PDB file of C-alpha atoms and ligand atoms in Angstrom:
ATOM      1  CA  LEU A1157      73.656 101.196 102.672  1.00 70.00           C
ATOM      2  CA  GLN A1158      73.855  98.794 105.599  1.00 74.00           C
ATOM      3  CA  THR A1159      75.007  96.046 103.234  1.00 82.00           C
ATOM      4  CA  TRP A1160      78.041  98.181 102.412  1.00 90.00           C
ATOM      5  CA  VAL A1161      78.907 100.027 105.611  1.00 95.00           C
ATOM      6  CA  ALA A1162      78.610  97.196 108.161  1.00 96.00           C
ATOM      7  CA  PRO A1163      80.956  94.744 106.386  1.00 97.00           C
ATOM      8  CA  ILE A1164      83.469  97.492 105.639  1.00 97.00           C
ATOM      9  CA  VAL A1165      83.588  98.744 109.243  1.00 98.00           C
ATOM     10  CA  LEU A1166      83.735  95.205 110.668  1.00 98.00           C
ATOM     11  CA  SER A1167      86.449  94.191 108.219  1.00 98.00           C
ATOM     12  CA  TYR A1168      88.500  97.271 108.975  1.00 98.00           C
ATOM     13  CA  LEU A1169      88.397  96.496 112.705  1.00 98.00           C
ATOM     14  CA  LEU A1170      89.297  92.856 112.074  1.00 98.00           C
ATOM     15  CA  GLY A1171      92.184  93.892 109.808  1.00 98.00           C
ATOM     16  CA  ALA A1172      93.420  96.257 112.507  1.00 98.00           C
ATOM     17  CA  VAL A1173      94.129  93.322 114.839  1.00 98.00           C
ATOM     18  CA  SER A1174      97.882  93.031 114.331  1.00 98.00           C
ATOM     19  CA  PHE A1175      99.055  89.465 114.937  1.00 98.00           C
ATOM     20  CA  SER A1176     102.744  90.330 114.448  1.00 98.00           C
ATOM     21  CA  TYR A1177     102.411  93.022 117.103  1.00 98.00           C
ATOM     22  CA  LEU A1178     100.485  90.795 119.519  1.00 98.00           C
ATOM     23  CA  LEU A1179     102.833  87.817 119.121  1.00 97.00           C
ATOM     24  CA  THR A1180     106.060  89.785 119.570  1.00 97.00           C
ATOM     25  CA  ARG A1181     104.503  91.714 122.448  1.00 97.00           C
ATOM     26  CA  TYR A1182     103.465  88.546 124.301  1.00 96.00           C
ATOM     27  CA  LEU A1183     106.370  86.257 123.402  1.00 96.00           C
ATOM     28  CA  LYS A1184     109.185  88.766 123.721  1.00 96.00           C
ATOM     29  CA  GLY A1185     107.676  91.769 125.435  1.00 96.00           C
ATOM     30  CA  VAL A1186     108.766  94.160 122.698  1.00 97.00           C
ATOM     31  CA  ASP A1187     107.126  96.343 120.068  1.00 98.00           C
ATOM     32  CA  ILE A1188     107.944  94.797 116.674  1.00 98.00           C
ATOM     33  CA  ARG A1189     107.915  98.271 115.172  1.00 98.00           C
ATOM     34  CA  ASP A1190     111.135  99.093 117.044  1.00 97.00           C
ATOM     35  CA  TYR A1191     113.040  96.337 115.219  1.00 96.00           C
ATOM     36  CA  GLY A1192     114.247  95.410 111.738  1.00 93.00           C
ATOM     37  CA  SER A1193     112.278  97.245 109.086  1.00 93.00           C
ATOM     38  CA  GLY A1194     109.926  98.639 111.743  1.00 96.00           C
ATOM     39  CA  ASN A1195     107.045  96.932 109.982  1.00 97.00           C
ATOM     40  CA  ALA A1196     104.279  95.085 111.825  1.00 98.00           C
ATOM     41  CA  GLY A1197     104.138  92.067 109.525  1.00 97.00           C
ATOM     42  CA  ALA A1198     105.176  88.475 108.957  1.00 96.00           C
ATOM     43  CA  THR A1199     108.547  89.244 107.338  1.00 94.00           C
ATOM     44  CA  ASN A1200     109.647  91.411 110.232  1.00 96.00           C
ATOM     45  CA  THR A1201     108.341  88.795 112.683  1.00 97.00           C
ATOM     46  CA  SER A1202     110.859  86.387 111.139  1.00 96.00           C
ATOM     47  CA  ARG A1203     113.607  88.870 112.101  1.00 95.00           C
ATOM     48  CA  VAL A1204     112.374  89.298 115.670  1.00 96.00           C
ATOM     49  CA  LEU A1205     110.965  85.859 116.562  1.00 97.00           C
ATOM     50  CA  GLY A1206     112.132  83.491 113.804  1.00 96.00           C
ATOM     51  CA  LYS A1207     110.655  81.473 110.983  1.00 96.00           C
ATOM     52  CA  GLY A1208     107.952  79.486 112.837  1.00 97.00           C
ATOM     53  CA  PRO A1209     106.200  82.474 114.417  1.00 97.00           C
ATOM     54  CA  ALA A1210     106.538  84.337 111.096  1.00 97.00           C
ATOM     55  CA  ILE A1211     104.624  81.576 109.307  1.00 98.00           C
ATOM     56  CA  ILE A1212     101.933  81.656 111.999  1.00 98.00           C
ATOM     57  CA  VAL A1213     101.620  85.439 111.618  1.00 98.00           C
ATOM     58  CA  PHE A1214     101.428  85.093 107.832  1.00 98.00           C
ATOM     59  CA  LEU A1215      98.637  82.513 108.096  1.00 98.00           C
ATOM     60  CA  LEU A1216      96.663  84.501 110.682  1.00 98.00           C
ATOM     61  CA  ASP A1217      96.987  87.696 108.640  1.00 98.00           C
ATOM     62  CA  ALA A1218      95.878  85.841 105.509  1.00 98.00           C
ATOM     63  CA  LEU A1219      92.964  84.351 107.457  1.00 98.00           C
ATOM     64  CA  LYS A1220      91.962  87.887 108.414  1.00 98.00           C
ATOM     65  CA  GLY A1221      91.658  88.762 104.728  1.00 98.00           C
ATOM     66  CA  MET A1222      89.617  85.630 104.045  1.00 98.00           C
ATOM     67  CA  ALA A1223      87.338  86.324 106.994  1.00 98.00           C
ATOM     68  CA  ALA A1224      86.762  89.868 105.734  1.00 98.00           C
ATOM     69  CA  VAL A1225      85.700  88.571 102.307  1.00 98.00           C
ATOM     70  CA  GLY A1226      83.448  86.091 104.148  1.00 98.00           C
ATOM     71  CA  ILE A1227      81.863  88.879 106.189  1.00 97.00           C
ATOM     72  CA  GLY A1228      81.284  90.851 102.992  1.00 97.00           C
ATOM     73  CA  SER A1229      79.685  87.844 101.364  1.00 97.00           C
ATOM     74  CA  LEU A1230      77.422  87.043 104.319  1.00 96.00           C
ATOM     75  CA  LEU A1231      76.148  90.595 104.742  1.00 95.00           C
ATOM     76  CA  SER A1232      75.581  91.246 101.036  1.00 95.00           C
ATOM     77  CA  ASN A1233      74.394  87.856  99.814  1.00 94.00           C
ATOM     78  CA  GLY A1234      77.546  87.263  97.858  1.00 94.00           C
ATOM     79  CA  ASN A1235      77.924  90.617  96.122  1.00 95.00           C
ATOM     80  CA  GLU A1236      81.452  90.498  94.649  1.00 94.00           C
ATOM     81  CA  ILE A1237      82.025  94.231  94.925  1.00 95.00           C
ATOM     82  CA  VAL A1238      81.099  94.303  98.607  1.00 97.00           C
ATOM     83  CA  MET A1239      83.327  91.264  99.163  1.00 97.00           C
ATOM     84  CA  MET A1240      86.270  93.025  97.514  1.00 97.00           C
ATOM     85  CA  LEU A1241      85.573  96.257  99.426  1.00 97.00           C
ATOM     86  CA  SER A1242      85.514  94.289 102.696  1.00 98.00           C
ATOM     87  CA  GLY A1243      88.839  92.735 101.759  1.00 98.00           C
ATOM     88  CA  ILE A1244      90.268  96.175 101.009  1.00 98.00           C
ATOM     89  CA  ALA A1245      88.939  97.417 104.357  1.00 98.00           C
ATOM     90  CA  ALA A1246      90.817  94.608 106.127  1.00 98.00           C
ATOM     91  CA  ILE A1247      94.034  95.513 104.269  1.00 98.00           C
ATOM     92  CA  VAL A1248      93.546  99.180 105.217  1.00 98.00           C
ATOM     93  CA  GLY A1249      92.977  98.093 108.835  1.00 98.00           C
ATOM     94  CA  HIS A1250      96.147  96.016 108.765  1.00 98.00           C
ATOM     95  CA  ASN A1251      98.213  98.850 107.264  1.00 98.00           C
ATOM     96  CA  TRP A1252      96.761 101.662 109.317  1.00 98.00           C
ATOM     97  CA  PRO A1253      95.342 100.099 112.520  1.00 98.00           C
ATOM     98  CA  VAL A1254      93.330 102.331 114.820  1.00 98.00           C
ATOM     99  CA  PHE A1255      94.582 100.267 117.806  1.00 97.00           C
ATOM    100  CA  LEU A1256      98.264 100.991 117.049  1.00 97.00           C
ATOM    101  CA  ARG A1257      98.123 104.696 116.264  1.00 97.00           C
ATOM    102  CA  PHE A1258      97.765 103.837 112.574  1.00 97.00           C
ATOM    103  CA  ARG A1259     101.267 102.357 112.271  1.00 97.00           C
ATOM    104  CA  GLY A1260     100.785  98.780 111.079  1.00 98.00           C
ATOM    105  CA  GLY A1261     102.003  96.527 108.307  1.00 98.00           C
ATOM    106  CA  LYS A1262     102.176  96.406 104.530  1.00 98.00           C
ATOM    107  CA  GLY A1263      99.119  94.269 103.955  1.00 97.00           C
ATOM    108  CA  ILE A1264     100.581  91.519 101.804  1.00 98.00           C
ATOM    109  CA  ALA A1265      99.546  88.433 103.783  1.00 98.00           C
ATOM    110  CA  THR A1266      96.075  89.920 104.175  1.00 98.00           C
ATOM    111  CA  THR A1267      95.958  90.611 100.441  1.00 98.00           C
ATOM    112  CA  VAL A1268      96.928  86.988  99.771  1.00 98.00           C
ATOM    113  CA  GLY A1269      93.936  85.864 101.874  1.00 98.00           C
ATOM    114  CA  VAL A1270      91.542  88.272 100.154  1.00 98.00           C
ATOM    115  CA  MET A1271      92.644  87.357  96.635  1.00 98.00           C
ATOM    116  CA  ALA A1272      92.829  83.620  97.327  1.00 98.00           C
ATOM    117  CA  LEU A1273      89.145  83.607  98.237  1.00 96.00           C
ATOM    118  CA  LEU A1274      87.942  86.082  95.667  1.00 97.00           C
ATOM    119  CA  VAL A1275      90.024  85.410  92.543  1.00 97.00           C
ATOM    120  CA  PHE A1276      91.764  82.115  93.256  1.00 97.00           C
ATOM    121  CA  TYR A1277      93.464  81.439  89.925  1.00 97.00           C
ATOM    122  CA  ALA A1278      94.769  84.969  89.495  1.00 97.00           C
ATOM    123  CA  ALA A1279      96.151  84.796  93.046  1.00 98.00           C
ATOM    124  CA  LEU A1280      97.711  81.418  92.330  1.00 97.00           C
ATOM    125  CA  ILE A1281      99.514  82.637  89.210  1.00 96.00           C
ATOM    126  CA  ALA A1282     100.651  85.858  90.912  1.00 97.00           C
ATOM    127  CA  GLY A1283     101.681  83.841  93.964  1.00 97.00           C
ATOM    128  CA  VAL A1284     103.820  81.422  91.986  1.00 97.00           C
ATOM    129  CA  PHE A1285     105.558  84.355  90.282  1.00 95.00           C
ATOM    130  CA  ALA A1286     106.153  86.087  93.599  1.00 97.00           C
ATOM    131  CA  ILE A1287     107.512  83.002  95.348  1.00 97.00           C
ATOM    132  CA  LEU A1288     109.857  82.367  92.439  1.00 97.00           C
ATOM    133  CA  PHE A1289     111.203  85.903  92.695  1.00 96.00           C
ATOM    134  CA  ILE A1290     111.615  85.671  96.465  1.00 96.00           C
ATOM    135  CA  PHE A1291     113.407  82.367  96.073  1.00 96.00           C
ATOM    136  CA  ILE A1292     115.828  83.737  93.492  1.00 97.00           C
ATOM    137  CA  THR A1293     116.435  87.245  94.859  1.00 96.00           C
ATOM    138  CA  ARG A1294     115.744  86.713  98.612  1.00 96.00           C
ATOM    139  CA  TYR A1295     113.851  90.022  98.639  1.00 97.00           C
ATOM    140  CA  VAL A1296     110.399  89.474 100.191  1.00 96.00           C
ATOM    141  CA  SER A1297     109.436  93.050  99.375  1.00 97.00           C
ATOM    142  CA  LEU A1298     110.104  92.536  95.671  1.00 97.00           C
ATOM    143  CA  GLY A1299     107.990  89.377  95.701  1.00 97.00           C
ATOM    144  CA  SER A1300     105.217  91.253  97.525  1.00 98.00           C
ATOM    145  CA  LEU A1301     105.201  93.985  94.889  1.00 98.00           C
ATOM    146  CA  ILE A1302     105.230  91.477  92.049  1.00 97.00           C
ATOM    147  CA  PHE A1303     102.323  89.626  93.672  1.00 98.00           C
ATOM    148  CA  THR A1304     100.104  92.673  94.177  1.00 98.00           C
ATOM    149  CA  CYS A1305     100.940  94.309  90.853  1.00 98.00           C
ATOM    150  CA  SER A1306     100.433  91.207  88.734  1.00 97.00           C
ATOM    151  CA  ILE A1307      96.927  90.561  90.062  1.00 98.00           C
ATOM    152  CA  PRO A1308      95.258  93.392  88.086  1.00 98.00           C
ATOM    153  CA  ILE A1309      97.073  92.191  84.960  1.00 97.00           C
ATOM    154  CA  ALA A1310      95.945  88.607  85.560  1.00 97.00           C
ATOM    155  CA  LEU A1311      92.345  89.785  86.117  1.00 97.00           C
ATOM    156  CA  LEU A1312      92.461  91.792  82.899  1.00 98.00           C
ATOM    157  CA  VAL A1313      93.778  88.836  80.904  1.00 97.00           C
ATOM    158  CA  MET A1314      91.232  86.505  82.495  1.00 97.00           C
ATOM    159  CA  GLY A1315      88.363  88.812  81.546  1.00 97.00           C
ATOM    160  CA  TYR A1316      87.169  89.878  84.998  1.00 96.00           C
ATOM    161  CA  SER A1317      84.796  92.838  85.404  1.00 95.00           C
ATOM    162  CA  ASP A1318      86.215  96.375  85.169  1.00 97.00           C
ATOM    163  CA  ILE A1319      85.246  97.218  88.731  1.00 96.00           C
ATOM    164  CA  LEU A1320      87.162  94.233  90.122  1.00 96.00           C
ATOM    165  CA  ILE A1321      90.215  95.178  88.050  1.00 98.00           C
ATOM    166  CA  TRP A1322      90.055  98.779  89.302  1.00 98.00           C
ATOM    167  CA  LEU A1323      89.708  97.652  92.904  1.00 97.00           C
ATOM    168  CA  SER A1324      92.683  95.311  92.520  1.00 98.00           C
ATOM    169  CA  LEU A1325      94.639  98.292  91.182  1.00 98.00           C
ATOM    170  CA  VAL A1326      93.765 100.136  94.398  1.00 98.00           C
ATOM    171  CA  VAL A1327      95.175  97.171  96.346  1.00 98.00           C
ATOM    172  CA  ALA A1328      98.364  97.247  94.249  1.00 98.00           C
ATOM    173  CA  LEU A1329      98.678 100.995  94.765  1.00 98.00           C
ATOM    174  CA  MET A1330      98.366 100.583  98.537  1.00 98.00           C
ATOM    175  CA  ALA A1331     101.124  97.968  98.441  1.00 98.00           C
ATOM    176  CA  VAL A1332     103.406 100.290  96.469  1.00 98.00           C
ATOM    177  CA  ILE A1333     102.718 103.153  98.887  1.00 98.00           C
ATOM    178  CA  ARG A1334     103.489 100.944 101.899  1.00 97.00           C
ATOM    179  CA  HIS A1335     106.670  99.638 100.256  1.00 98.00           C
ATOM    180  CA  ARG A1336     108.094 103.089  99.459  1.00 97.00           C
ATOM    181  CA  GLN A1337     111.089 102.608 101.744  1.00 96.00           C
ATOM    182  CA  ASN A1338     111.667  99.073 100.432  1.00 96.00           C
ATOM    183  CA  ILE A1339     111.659 100.380  96.850  1.00 98.00           C
ATOM    184  CA  ILE A1340     114.221 103.052  97.760  1.00 98.00           C
ATOM    185  CA  ASN A1341     116.348 100.401  99.506  1.00 96.00           C
ATOM    186  CA  LEU A1342     116.087  98.070  96.510  1.00 96.00           C
ATOM    187  CA  PHE A1343     117.360 100.771  94.170  1.00 97.00           C
ATOM    188  CA  LYS A1344     120.202 101.573  96.550  1.00 97.00           C
ATOM    189  CA  GLY A1345     121.018  97.872  96.946  1.00 95.00           C
ATOM    190  CA  GLN A1346     120.355  98.201 100.679  1.00 95.00           C
ATOM    191  CA  GLU A1347     117.197  96.124 101.007  1.00 95.00           C
ATOM    192  CA  ARG A1348     117.234  93.375 103.668  1.00 93.00           C
ATOM    193  CA  LYS A1349     117.285  89.819 102.365  1.00 92.00           C
ATOM    194  CA  ILE A1350     115.869  86.749 104.050  1.00 85.00           C
TER     195      ILE A1350
HETATM  196  O1  G3P B1378     105.082  92.059 103.270  1.00 56.84           O
HETATM  197  C1  G3P B1378     106.052  92.867 103.800  1.00 56.84           C
HETATM  198  C2  G3P B1378     107.306  92.658 103.005  1.00 56.84           C
HETATM  199  O2  G3P B1378     107.017  92.857 101.657  1.00 56.84           O
HETATM  200  C3  G3P B1378     108.408  93.547 103.420  1.00 56.84           C
HETATM  201  O3  G3P B1378     108.545  93.563 104.799  1.00 56.84           O
HETATM  202  O4  G3P B1378     109.674  94.043 106.921  1.00 56.84           O
HETATM  203  O5  G3P B1378     111.029  93.652 104.850  1.00 56.84           O
HETATM  204  O6  G3P B1378     109.706  95.742 105.090  1.00 56.84           O
HETATM  205  P1  G3P B1378     109.785  94.305 105.448  1.00 56.84           P
END
C-alpha cells in the first residue's frame, strides 16, 4: 500500500504548488485568478506577465509532472501504473490545489511533463499536432484539448497496455472538464486567442 499511497500524496502536494500563482503574486503582487481567463496556468501568465514568464511557468509546471513520475518510479521500483498514478496526482494537485482553495489551473503543462517521461513518442506525436493547431488557430485551449485527447488514441495505436490507455483517458477527461468554459467560448467564437 505504501508504494501507492506515498507517491500519490507527495505528487499531489507537489502538483498543488502553483508556479503561475507564485510568479504573478511575487512579480506583480496580484492574484492571477482575477485576470484574463481566471486560470492559474502558463497561458494566463502570458496575459498577465508576458511571454517570458509564461514560458518559465510552462517549464516549471511540466517539470512538476516529470518529478511526480520520478517519485512514482523511485518509490515503486519503476512500476508503470504507480508512475502514471503519481503523474495524475500531480495534475489533480495542479487543477485543484489544496493551498489555493482548490482553484488552480487546467493541468496541460503538467500533463506534457508526465506524458513526455512516461510515453515519449505518443506525447511527441500529440504535441506536434497540438502545436500545429495552436499555430494555425491561435487557440491554446484547442491545442491543449487536441494534445490530451490524442494521447489515448496514440497509445491504443502503439499497442500500450489497457490500464495505461484507460488512465490516459482519465487525464483527457480531466482536461475536458477543466476546459468547459473554453469549449463553450470556442463554440460561441468568443475564445481568447494568443
Ligand atoms: O492550458 C490552459 C489553456 O488550454 C487555456 O488557458 O487561460 O486560455 O483558459 P486559458
